[in-house]
Short mmCIF file of C-alpha atoms in Angstrom, two decimals:
data_model
loop_
_atom_site.label_atom_id
_atom_site.label_comp_id
_atom_site.label_asym_id
_atom_site.label_seq_id
_atom_site.Cartn_x
_atom_site.Cartn_y
_atom_site.Cartn_z
CA UNK W 1 21.90 17.20 -3.10
CA UNK W 2 24.23 15.90 -0.13
CA UNK W 3 24.68 12.48 0.68
CA UNK W 4 22.30 12.56 3.94
CA UNK W 5 19.85 13.24 1.06
CA UNK W 6 20.82 10.76 -1.60
CA UNK W 7 20.77 7.96 1.13
CA UNK W 8 17.61 9.18 2.74
CA UNK W 9 14.76 10.45 -0.32
CA UNK W 10 15.97 8.01 -2.89
CA UNK W 11 15.21 4.47 -3.74
CA UNK W 12 16.40 2.35 -6.43
CA UNK W 13 15.29 -1.17 -7.16
CA UNK W 14 15.53 -3.96 -9.59
CA UNK W 15 13.25 -6.35 -10.59
CA UNK W 16 13.29 -9.79 -9.29
CA UNK W 17 11.49 -13.26 -10.99
CA UNK W 18 8.01 -13.51 -10.52
CA UNK W 19 5.65 -16.23 -11.99
CA UNK W 20 6.55 -16.87 -15.40
CA UNK W 21 8.07 -13.60 -15.41
CA UNK W 22 12.04 -13.55 -15.61
CA UNK W 23 14.27 -11.30 -13.00
CA UNK W 24 16.47 -8.87 -14.62
CA UNK W 25 19.36 -10.61 -13.92
CA UNK W 26 18.26 -13.67 -15.97
CA UNK W 27 17.56 -11.75 -18.79
CA UNK W 28 19.56 -12.02 -22.11
CA UNK W 29 23.04 -10.20 -21.68
CA UNK W 30 22.87 -9.17 -18.27
CA UNK W 31 25.38 -10.65 -16.18
CA UNK W 32 24.20 -12.59 -12.63
CA UNK W 33 25.57 -9.72 -10.33
CA UNK W 34 24.06 -6.73 -12.58
CA UNK W 35 23.76 -3.70 -10.03
CA UNK W 36 21.83 -1.89 -12.92
CA UNK W 37 18.32 -0.34 -11.57
CA UNK W 38 15.31 -0.64 -13.37
CA UNK W 39 13.23 1.64 -11.09
CA UNK W 40 13.62 4.60 -8.86
CA UNK W 41 11.87 6.86 -6.52
CA UNK W 42 13.00 9.88 -5.25
CA UNK W 43 11.80 13.01 -3.57
CA UNK W 44 13.08 16.39 -4.08
CA UNK W 45 12.60 20.13 -3.54
CA UNK W 46 13.12 23.16 -5.51
CA UNK W 47 14.84 25.77 -3.23
CA UNK W 48 13.37 28.87 -3.91
CA UNK W 49 10.57 31.30 -2.71
CA UNK W 50 7.80 29.82 -5.14
CA UNK W 51 8.15 26.23 -4.18
CA UNK W 52 9.69 25.88 -0.64
CA UNK W 53 8.49 23.40 1.29
CA UNK W 54 6.71 21.41 -1.70
CA UNK W 55 7.89 18.19 -2.19
CA UNK W 56 8.11 16.52 -5.58
CA UNK W 57 7.48 12.74 -5.99
CA UNK W 58 8.97 10.99 -8.96
CA UNK W 59 8.78 7.49 -9.22
CA UNK W 60 9.50 5.57 -12.53
CA UNK W 61 10.55 1.50 -13.44
CA UNK W 62 10.41 -1.04 -15.77
CA UNK W 63 8.11 -4.30 -15.43
CA UNK W 64 5.05 -2.27 -13.67
CA UNK W 65 1.55 -3.83 -13.80
CA UNK W 66 0.81 -1.73 -16.56
CA UNK W 67 2.15 1.47 -18.48
CA UNK W 68 0.91 4.58 -17.28
CA UNK W 69 2.63 8.13 -17.02
CA UNK W 70 0.83 10.92 -15.33
CA UNK W 71 0.94 13.92 -12.87
CA UNK W 72 -0.69 14.38 -9.56
CA UNK W 73 -1.01 17.86 -7.74
CA UNK W 74 -2.28 17.27 -3.99
CA UNK W 75 -3.14 20.28 -2.71
CA UNK W 76 -2.61 21.59 0.70
CA UNK W 77 -5.17 20.39 3.32
CA UNK W 78 -7.43 23.38 5.13
CA UNK W 79 -6.65 23.69 9.18
CA UNK W 80 -10.36 22.80 9.55
CA UNK W 81 -13.30 21.52 8.02
CA UNK W 82 -15.72 24.08 7.20
CA UNK W 83 -18.87 21.94 6.53
CA UNK W 84 -20.30 18.22 7.75
CA UNK W 85 -19.25 15.17 6.22
CA UNK W 86 -21.55 12.78 4.12
CA UNK W 87 -22.15 9.79 6.00
CA UNK W 88 -18.56 10.00 8.22
CA UNK W 89 -16.72 10.74 4.70
CA UNK W 90 -14.76 13.99 5.25
CA UNK W 91 -12.63 14.84 1.91
CA UNK W 92 -8.80 15.32 2.74
CA UNK W 93 -7.50 17.65 -0.02
CA UNK W 94 -8.20 18.07 -3.57
CA UNK W 95 -5.97 16.10 -6.40
CA UNK W 96 -5.73 17.38 -9.97
CA UNK W 97 -4.40 14.48 -12.41
CA UNK W 98 -2.76 15.06 -15.67
CA UNK W 99 -3.16 12.08 -17.36
CA UNK W 100 -0.21 11.78 -19.98
CA UNK W 101 -0.68 7.97 -21.08
CA UNK W 102 -2.88 6.38 -22.00
CA UNK W 103 -6.14 8.33 -22.46
CA UNK W 104 -4.90 11.39 -22.01
CA UNK W 105 -6.96 13.49 -20.08
CA UNK W 106 -7.31 15.57 -16.88
CA UNK W 107 -9.26 14.72 -13.80
CA UNK W 108 -10.02 17.38 -10.68
CA UNK W 109 -11.22 15.51 -7.31
CA UNK W 110 -12.77 18.04 -4.84
CA UNK W 111 -15.29 18.46 -2.33
CA UNK W 112 -18.71 19.67 -3.15
CA UNK W 113 -21.98 20.64 -1.22
CA UNK W 114 -24.61 17.92 -1.55
CA UNK W 115 -27.92 19.17 -2.98
CA UNK W 116 -30.41 19.81 -0.31
CA UNK W 117 -30.71 21.61 2.93
CA UNK W 118 -27.83 21.05 5.11
CA UNK W 119 -24.26 21.31 4.84
CA UNK W 120 -22.79 17.81 4.13
CA UNK W 121 -19.71 17.93 1.71
CA UNK W 122 -18.58 14.51 -0.33
CA UNK W 123 -15.86 14.43 -2.66
CA UNK W 124 -16.61 14.04 -6.70
CA UNK W 125 -14.78 13.65 -9.85
CA UNK W 126 -14.56 15.45 -13.15
CA UNK W 127 -12.85 13.69 -15.61
CA UNK W 128 -12.07 14.95 -19.12
CA UNK W 129 -10.88 12.75 -21.80
CA UNK W 130 -9.00 14.16 -24.88
CA UNK W 131 -11.14 11.19 -26.89
CA UNK W 132 -14.16 13.06 -26.18
CA UNK W 133 -12.84 15.95 -28.77
CA UNK W 134 -13.40 13.52 -31.63
CA UNK W 135 -11.08 13.87 -34.51
CA UNK W 136 -8.36 11.83 -35.09
CA UNK W 137 -6.51 9.54 -32.79
CA UNK W 138 -3.67 11.27 -30.33
CA UNK W 139 -1.40 8.69 -31.99
CA UNK W 140 1.62 7.18 -30.57
CA UNK W 141 4.57 10.04 -28.91
CA UNK W 142 7.09 9.25 -30.66
CA UNK W 143 5.42 9.34 -33.74
CA UNK W 144 4.72 12.90 -33.44
CA UNK W 145 8.37 14.17 -32.59
CA UNK W 146 9.55 12.55 -35.47
CA UNK W 147 7.11 14.14 -37.56
CA UNK W 148 8.37 17.36 -36.08
CA UNK W 149 12.13 16.56 -36.32
CA UNK W 150 11.41 16.13 -40.18
CA UNK W 151 9.25 19.46 -39.90
CA UNK W 152 11.99 21.61 -38.22
CA UNK W 153 9.41 21.96 -35.36
CA UNK W 154 11.32 22.56 -31.70
CA UNK W 155 7.67 23.51 -29.93
CA UNK W 156 7.73 20.10 -28.04
CA UNK W 157 11.64 19.33 -27.49
CA UNK W 158 13.47 20.06 -24.31
CA UNK W 159 15.87 23.28 -24.82
CA UNK W 160 19.41 22.10 -24.44
CA UNK W 161 20.61 24.20 -21.68
CA UNK W 162 17.31 22.27 -20.06
CA UNK W 163 18.99 18.94 -20.70
CA UNK W 164 22.11 19.81 -19.36
CA UNK W 165 20.89 21.37 -16.20
CA UNK W 166 18.98 17.76 -15.44
CA UNK W 167 22.15 16.14 -16.36
CA UNK W 168 24.04 18.15 -13.65
CA UNK W 169 21.33 17.11 -11.14
CA UNK W 170 21.46 13.70 -12.00
CA UNK W 171 25.33 13.18 -12.42
CA UNK W 172 25.55 13.75 -8.66
CA UNK W 173 23.36 10.49 -7.93
CA UNK W 174 24.86 8.41 -10.56
CA UNK W 175 28.51 9.51 -9.19
CA UNK W 176 27.22 8.80 -5.67
CA UNK W 177 26.06 5.46 -6.34
CA UNK W 178 29.42 4.46 -8.69
CA UNK W 179 31.40 5.79 -5.76
CA UNK W 180 29.29 3.86 -3.11
CA UNK W 181 29.08 0.50 -4.09
CA UNK W 182 27.03 -0.62 -1.06
CA UNK W 183 24.31 1.58 -1.77
CA UNK W 184 21.20 -0.07 -1.26
CA UNK W 185 19.96 -1.86 -4.42
CA UNK W 186 15.78 -3.04 -3.62
CA UNK W 187 14.21 -5.97 -5.28
CA UNK W 188 10.66 -6.22 -6.06
CA UNK W 189 8.75 -8.98 -7.99
CA UNK W 190 8.32 -8.30 -11.87
CA UNK W 191 4.56 -7.39 -12.41
CA UNK W 192 4.37 -4.93 -9.38
CA UNK W 193 4.38 -1.87 -8.60
CA UNK W 194 8.00 -1.45 -6.81
CA UNK W 195 9.90 -2.62 -4.20
CA UNK W 196 8.72 -4.04 -1.15
CA UNK W 197 7.20 -0.75 0.44
CA UNK W 198 8.20 -0.17 4.52
CA UNK W 199 7.28 2.74 6.37
CA UNK W 200 8.59 3.11 9.93
CA UNK W 201 7.87 5.91 12.54
CA UNK W 202 9.22 6.57 15.94
CA UNK W 203 6.55 5.14 17.88
CA UNK W 204 3.17 2.42 17.80
CA UNK W 205 1.20 5.67 18.04
CA UNK W 206 2.71 7.10 15.24
CA UNK W 207 2.31 4.09 13.17
CA UNK W 208 -1.20 3.33 14.03
CA UNK W 209 -1.74 6.95 13.26
CA UNK W 210 -0.56 6.65 9.86
CA UNK W 211 -1.84 3.43 9.02
CA UNK W 212 -5.31 4.45 9.93
CA UNK W 213 -4.69 7.42 7.65
CA UNK W 214 -3.47 5.37 4.42
CA UNK W 215 -6.64 3.47 4.69
CA UNK W 216 -8.87 6.87 4.73
CA UNK W 217 -7.08 7.77 1.96
CA UNK W 218 -7.38 4.68 -0.03
CA UNK W 219 -10.93 4.95 0.39
CA UNK W 220 -11.13 8.62 -0.31
CA UNK W 221 -9.56 8.01 -3.53
CA UNK W 222 -12.81 5.97 -5.02
CA UNK W 223 -15.59 7.44 -3.28
CA UNK W 224 -18.42 5.50 -5.21
CA UNK W 225 -16.80 2.27 -3.75
CA UNK W 226 -17.63 -0.29 -1.14
CA UNK W 227 -14.24 -1.69 0.32
CA UNK W 228 -14.06 -5.00 2.11
CA UNK W 229 -11.75 -5.29 4.80
CA UNK W 230 -10.13 -8.49 6.34
CA UNK W 231 -8.45 -7.14 10.09
CA UNK W 232 -6.34 -9.76 12.28
CA UNK W 233 -6.46 -9.30 16.37
CA UNK W 234 -3.71 -9.04 18.89
CA UNK W 235 -2.27 -5.90 21.04
CA UNK W 236 -0.64 -4.08 17.98
CA UNK W 237 -4.17 -3.42 16.36
CA UNK W 238 -6.35 -2.85 19.55
CA UNK W 239 -3.93 0.52 19.86
CA UNK W 240 -5.06 1.23 16.33
CA UNK W 241 -8.74 0.80 17.12
CA UNK W 242 -8.83 2.81 20.32
CA UNK W 243 -7.20 5.64 17.94
CA UNK W 244 -9.74 4.91 15.28
CA UNK W 245 -12.70 5.25 17.20
CA UNK W 246 -11.41 8.50 19.18
CA UNK W 247 -9.38 10.55 16.77
CA UNK W 248 -10.91 9.25 13.40
CA UNK W 249 -14.38 8.92 13.65
CA UNK W 250 -15.95 11.69 11.52
CA UNK W 251 -13.43 11.07 8.96
CA UNK W 252 -13.89 7.49 8.02
CA UNK W 253 -16.63 6.30 5.60
CA UNK W 254 -18.22 3.89 7.73
CA UNK W 255 -21.32 2.92 5.73
CA UNK W 256 -18.73 2.20 2.79
CA UNK W 257 -16.91 -0.64 4.91
CA UNK W 258 -17.47 -4.38 4.66
CA UNK W 259 -15.41 -5.67 7.79
CA UNK W 260 -14.41 -9.59 7.75
CA UNK W 261 -11.53 -11.44 10.08
CA UNK W 262 -8.31 -12.72 9.19
CA UNK W 263 -8.22 -15.13 11.89
CA UNK W 264 -10.24 -16.16 15.35
CA UNK W 265 -9.38 -18.06 18.25
CA UNK W 266 -11.94 -20.39 19.52
CA UNK W 267 -13.43 -18.54 22.21
CA UNK W 268 -16.12 -16.48 23.34
CA UNK W 269 -16.72 -13.47 21.86
CA UNK W 270 -16.49 -11.80 25.47
CA UNK W 271 -13.16 -13.38 25.89
CA UNK W 272 -10.35 -11.17 26.10
CA UNK W 273 -8.52 -13.12 23.64
CA UNK W 274 -11.77 -13.09 21.30
CA UNK W 275 -10.18 -10.83 17.92
CA UNK W 276 -14.04 -9.84 17.00
CA UNK W 277 -14.84 -9.08 20.74
CA UNK W 278 -11.73 -6.96 21.23
CA UNK W 279 -12.45 -4.84 17.88
CA UNK W 280 -16.01 -4.93 18.51
CA UNK W 281 -15.47 -3.28 22.05
CA UNK W 282 -12.99 -0.76 20.94
CA UNK W 283 -13.97 0.24 17.72
CA UNK W 284 -17.33 -0.86 16.22
CA UNK W 285 -19.38 -0.14 19.06
CA UNK W 286 -18.30 3.40 19.52
CA UNK W 287 -18.54 4.54 16.02
CA UNK W 288 -22.17 2.60 15.95
CA UNK W 289 -20.91 0.39 13.14
CA UNK W 290 -24.22 -1.55 11.67
CA UNK W 291 -24.23 -4.99 12.58
CA UNK W 292 -25.26 -6.34 8.92
CA UNK W 293 -21.74 -4.61 7.81
CA UNK W 294 -20.10 -6.73 10.40
CA UNK W 295 -18.85 -10.64 9.72
CA UNK W 296 -17.05 -12.32 12.79
CA UNK W 297 -15.67 -15.65 13.40
CA UNK W 298 -17.89 -17.03 15.44
CA UNK W 299 -14.96 -18.85 17.58
CA UNK W 300 -17.62 -20.64 20.09
CA UNK W 301 -18.71 -23.08 17.28
CA UNK W 302 -16.95 -26.25 16.06
CA UNK W 303 -13.91 -25.09 14.20
CA UNK W 304 -13.93 -27.17 11.44
CA UNK W 305 -18.19 -26.13 11.01
CA UNK W 306 -17.16 -22.80 11.45
CA UNK W 307 -13.98 -22.59 9.33
CA UNK W 308 -16.70 -24.43 6.24
CA UNK W 309 -19.56 -21.78 6.93
CA UNK W 310 -17.11 -18.88 7.21
CA UNK W 311 -15.42 -19.84 3.94
CA UNK W 312 -19.11 -20.04 2.38
CA UNK W 313 -19.84 -16.91 3.76
CA UNK W 314 -16.88 -14.83 2.46
CA UNK W 315 -17.37 -16.56 -1.23
CA UNK W 316 -20.64 -15.50 -1.21
CA UNK W 317 -20.26 -11.98 -0.13
CA UNK W 318 -16.88 -10.93 -0.97
CA UNK W 319 -16.20 -9.57 -4.61
CA UNK W 320 -14.05 -12.41 -6.55
CA UNK W 321 -11.10 -12.00 -8.55
CA UNK W 322 -9.66 -15.13 -10.71
CA UNK W 323 -11.94 -17.53 -9.09
CA UNK W 324 -11.20 -16.27 -5.56
CA UNK W 325 -12.64 -13.38 -2.91
CA UNK W 326 -10.30 -10.48 -3.41
CA UNK W 327 -10.25 -8.66 -0.30
CA UNK W 328 -9.55 -4.63 -0.91
CA UNK W 329 -7.47 -4.79 2.17
CA UNK W 330 -5.95 -8.17 4.30
CA UNK W 331 -4.23 -6.27 7.59
CA UNK W 332 -2.06 -8.63 9.44
CA UNK W 333 0.44 -8.76 12.25
CA UNK W 334 3.53 -10.97 12.65
CA UNK W 335 4.08 -13.37 15.61
CA UNK W 336 7.79 -12.85 17.34
CA UNK W 337 7.83 -16.93 15.87
CA UNK W 338 7.27 -15.17 12.36
CA UNK W 339 3.54 -17.06 12.73
CA UNK W 340 1.15 -14.75 10.76
CA UNK W 341 -2.95 -15.45 9.89
CA UNK W 342 -2.56 -17.94 12.75
CA UNK W 343 -0.72 -20.04 10.57
CA UNK W 344 2.76 -20.96 12.81
CA UNK W 345 6.09 -22.37 11.96
CA UNK W 346 5.55 -25.68 10.54
CA UNK W 347 1.79 -25.37 9.03
CA UNK W 348 3.10 -23.84 5.99
CA UNK W 349 0.73 -26.30 3.86
CA UNK W 350 -2.15 -24.17 4.72
CA UNK W 351 -0.69 -21.62 2.68
CA UNK W 352 -0.94 -23.55 -0.40
CA UNK W 353 -4.77 -24.53 0.47
CA UNK W 354 -7.82 -23.89 -1.44
CA UNK W 355 -10.15 -23.75 1.15
CA UNK W 356 -10.33 -20.13 1.85
CA UNK W 357 -10.28 -20.98 5.80
CA UNK W 358 -9.24 -24.01 7.73
CA UNK W 359 -8.32 -24.80 11.64
CA UNK W 360 -4.79 -24.29 12.74
CA UNK W 361 -3.53 -24.96 16.09
CA UNK W 362 -1.27 -23.01 18.65
CA UNK W 363 1.73 -25.19 19.13
CA UNK W 364 2.91 -23.39 22.24
CA UNK W 365 -0.76 -24.18 24.05
CA UNK W 366 -2.61 -26.41 21.73
CA UNK W 367 -5.41 -23.87 21.15
CA UNK W 368 -7.61 -24.59 17.78
CA UNK W 369 -7.89 -21.22 15.68
CA UNK W 370 -9.57 -20.38 12.69
CA UNK W 371 -7.25 -19.14 9.92
CA UNK W 372 -7.51 -17.27 6.65
CA UNK W 373 -5.31 -19.63 4.18
CA UNK W 374 -3.11 -18.72 1.50
CA UNK W 375 -5.80 -18.37 -1.65
CA UNK W 376 -7.22 -15.53 0.28
CA UNK W 377 -4.01 -13.78 1.36
CA UNK W 378 -2.28 -14.04 -2.15
CA UNK W 379 -6.14 -12.80 -4.05
CA UNK W 380 -6.02 -9.38 -1.86
CA UNK W 381 -5.26 -6.12 -3.60
CA UNK W 382 -3.67 -4.89 -0.94
CA UNK W 383 -1.84 -6.74 2.29
CA UNK W 384 -0.73 -4.64 4.99
CA UNK W 385 1.70 -5.73 7.63
CA UNK W 386 1.05 -3.87 10.89
CA UNK W 387 4.35 -4.45 13.17
CA UNK W 388 5.91 -2.86 16.28
CA UNK W 389 7.78 -3.78 19.39
CA UNK W 390 11.45 -4.56 19.76
CA UNK W 391 10.68 -8.35 20.07
CA UNK W 392 9.59 -7.87 16.26
CA UNK W 393 12.88 -6.94 15.01
CA UNK W 394 14.01 -10.43 13.93
CA UNK W 395 10.94 -11.47 12.14
CA UNK W 396 11.10 -7.81 10.17
CA UNK W 397 14.66 -8.63 9.22
CA UNK W 398 13.22 -11.80 7.84
CA UNK W 399 10.50 -10.47 5.89
CA UNK W 400 13.05 -7.66 4.78
CA UNK W 401 16.00 -9.58 3.60
CA UNK W 402 16.32 -13.28 3.98
CA UNK W 403 13.48 -14.43 1.52
CA UNK W 404 10.58 -16.71 1.74
CA UNK W 405 12.32 -19.84 4.08
CA UNK W 406 11.90 -18.04 7.17
CA UNK W 407 8.56 -18.62 8.15
CA UNK W 408 4.80 -18.00 7.21
CA UNK W 409 4.75 -14.26 7.78
CA UNK W 410 8.34 -13.67 5.45
CA UNK W 411 6.80 -16.51 2.71
CA UNK W 412 3.39 -14.48 2.62
CA UNK W 413 5.47 -10.70 2.07
CA UNK W 414 7.62 -12.72 -0.51
CA UNK W 415 4.54 -14.00 -2.34
CA UNK W 416 1.75 -11.49 -2.38
CA UNK W 417 1.26 -9.20 -5.20
CA UNK W 418 1.05 -5.90 -3.08
CA UNK W 419 2.42 -5.73 0.34
CA UNK W 420 3.01 -2.88 2.58
CA UNK W 421 5.29 -2.70 5.87
CA UNK W 422 4.23 0.16 8.77
CA UNK W 423 6.59 -0.60 10.84
CA UNK W 424 7.81 1.57 14.32
CA UNK W 425 11.42 2.32 14.36
CA UNK W 426 11.73 -0.86 17.78
CA UNK W 427 10.52 -3.26 14.82
CA UNK W 428 12.64 -2.03 12.26
CA UNK W 429 15.79 -2.51 14.73
CA UNK W 430 16.01 1.03 15.69
CA UNK W 431 16.41 2.18 12.06
CA UNK W 432 13.97 5.05 11.02
CA UNK W 433 14.06 3.66 7.39
CA UNK W 434 14.42 0.33 5.47
CA UNK W 435 13.60 -1.64 2.66
CA UNK W 436 14.11 -5.14 0.91
CA UNK W 437 17.77 -5.01 -0.15
CA UNK W 438 18.70 -7.06 -2.88
CA UNK W 439 22.04 -8.91 -2.39
CA UNK W 440 24.75 -9.37 -5.29
CA UNK W 441 24.46 -12.81 -6.77
CA UNK W 442 26.98 -14.87 -5.12
CA UNK W 443 29.99 -16.04 -7.72
#
């Protein structure tokens, strides 16, 4: 691999303290400025005719939410859909999942024509588990290897030439890190799936496309599930709504979506500043979203009463997790002053509120807003920042680099369990790739 490959296609991380879990540098016998990686993600390829153009993605790490080992084969998508899509849901590509541990088995996800007349296709899943075969449990993998070693059976062992070939590959990576002591080491909270994810695209339009496809793929992975979304407003989501309606209408399982809002200005729905009104005009009416699946915040009502009413609605209709409603996806933006969810600098107390929605005030014009508070933001299963534009570069750097002391957006990004960033190159300071960088501790 070239140095450019090492810089662009390999990410290493080190877990940091989170809740009651200590960070790697706080572990016993670990130096406070350790640069030892506890996580690695890499994209590699095999340079031969058989595997040309096929990317291999490898991820492994310590202090993950759970221990799991699996191989996922993503089959290539067909260039066109031959059949209709049930409920607007078009299975994109078949997947073969080989579960190595725990619950050893094989899962195949593929599209199948639904029974009856017509040519509708939906995604189905064939799931095989070795436990279904009966007999003795599979047991611990190391115990099996020790037994084979005692019996002199090398079947499950890697050959020496394969081990040497692997080390020749990884030695180049280790040598690069040793020679480049300034190579990034990204921090990630213990108990999460790795470093803060940051996907950077060359334009706002490309970022919107990528985010929409990411959300659709998320829903495709669980074809029987109903997803609960909370959307923010602003000019950046407006671009996404227009693209979604015009280019992804048939590919989206609208009937499995329930729509809520992160925040709302206290204006009428017909006002151009209304978050609900904007999404209704650009997306919901265009795709024919049923009213019963859409739950707007009514900005014309008394703000204090509406915040209480909307909190009650969300608590009643969104599935609970740990005693709080847990949205599958909360989509956030960020102002150039670091505000998010209509929580402005100086209003961080709303991030510790146990009321799901409260009234906030725009400090620049005195306008009241209804804002989702910390108890919902931190309960979300996926929290996604969608940020574009050169004027957002400073707030993005604060989110990525400076921790949680630079405004509500940075605080949320560093305290939520599962955070992703979708950025255009301008919001990322002109760079096409980036991530949270863990600096060495001061001596």
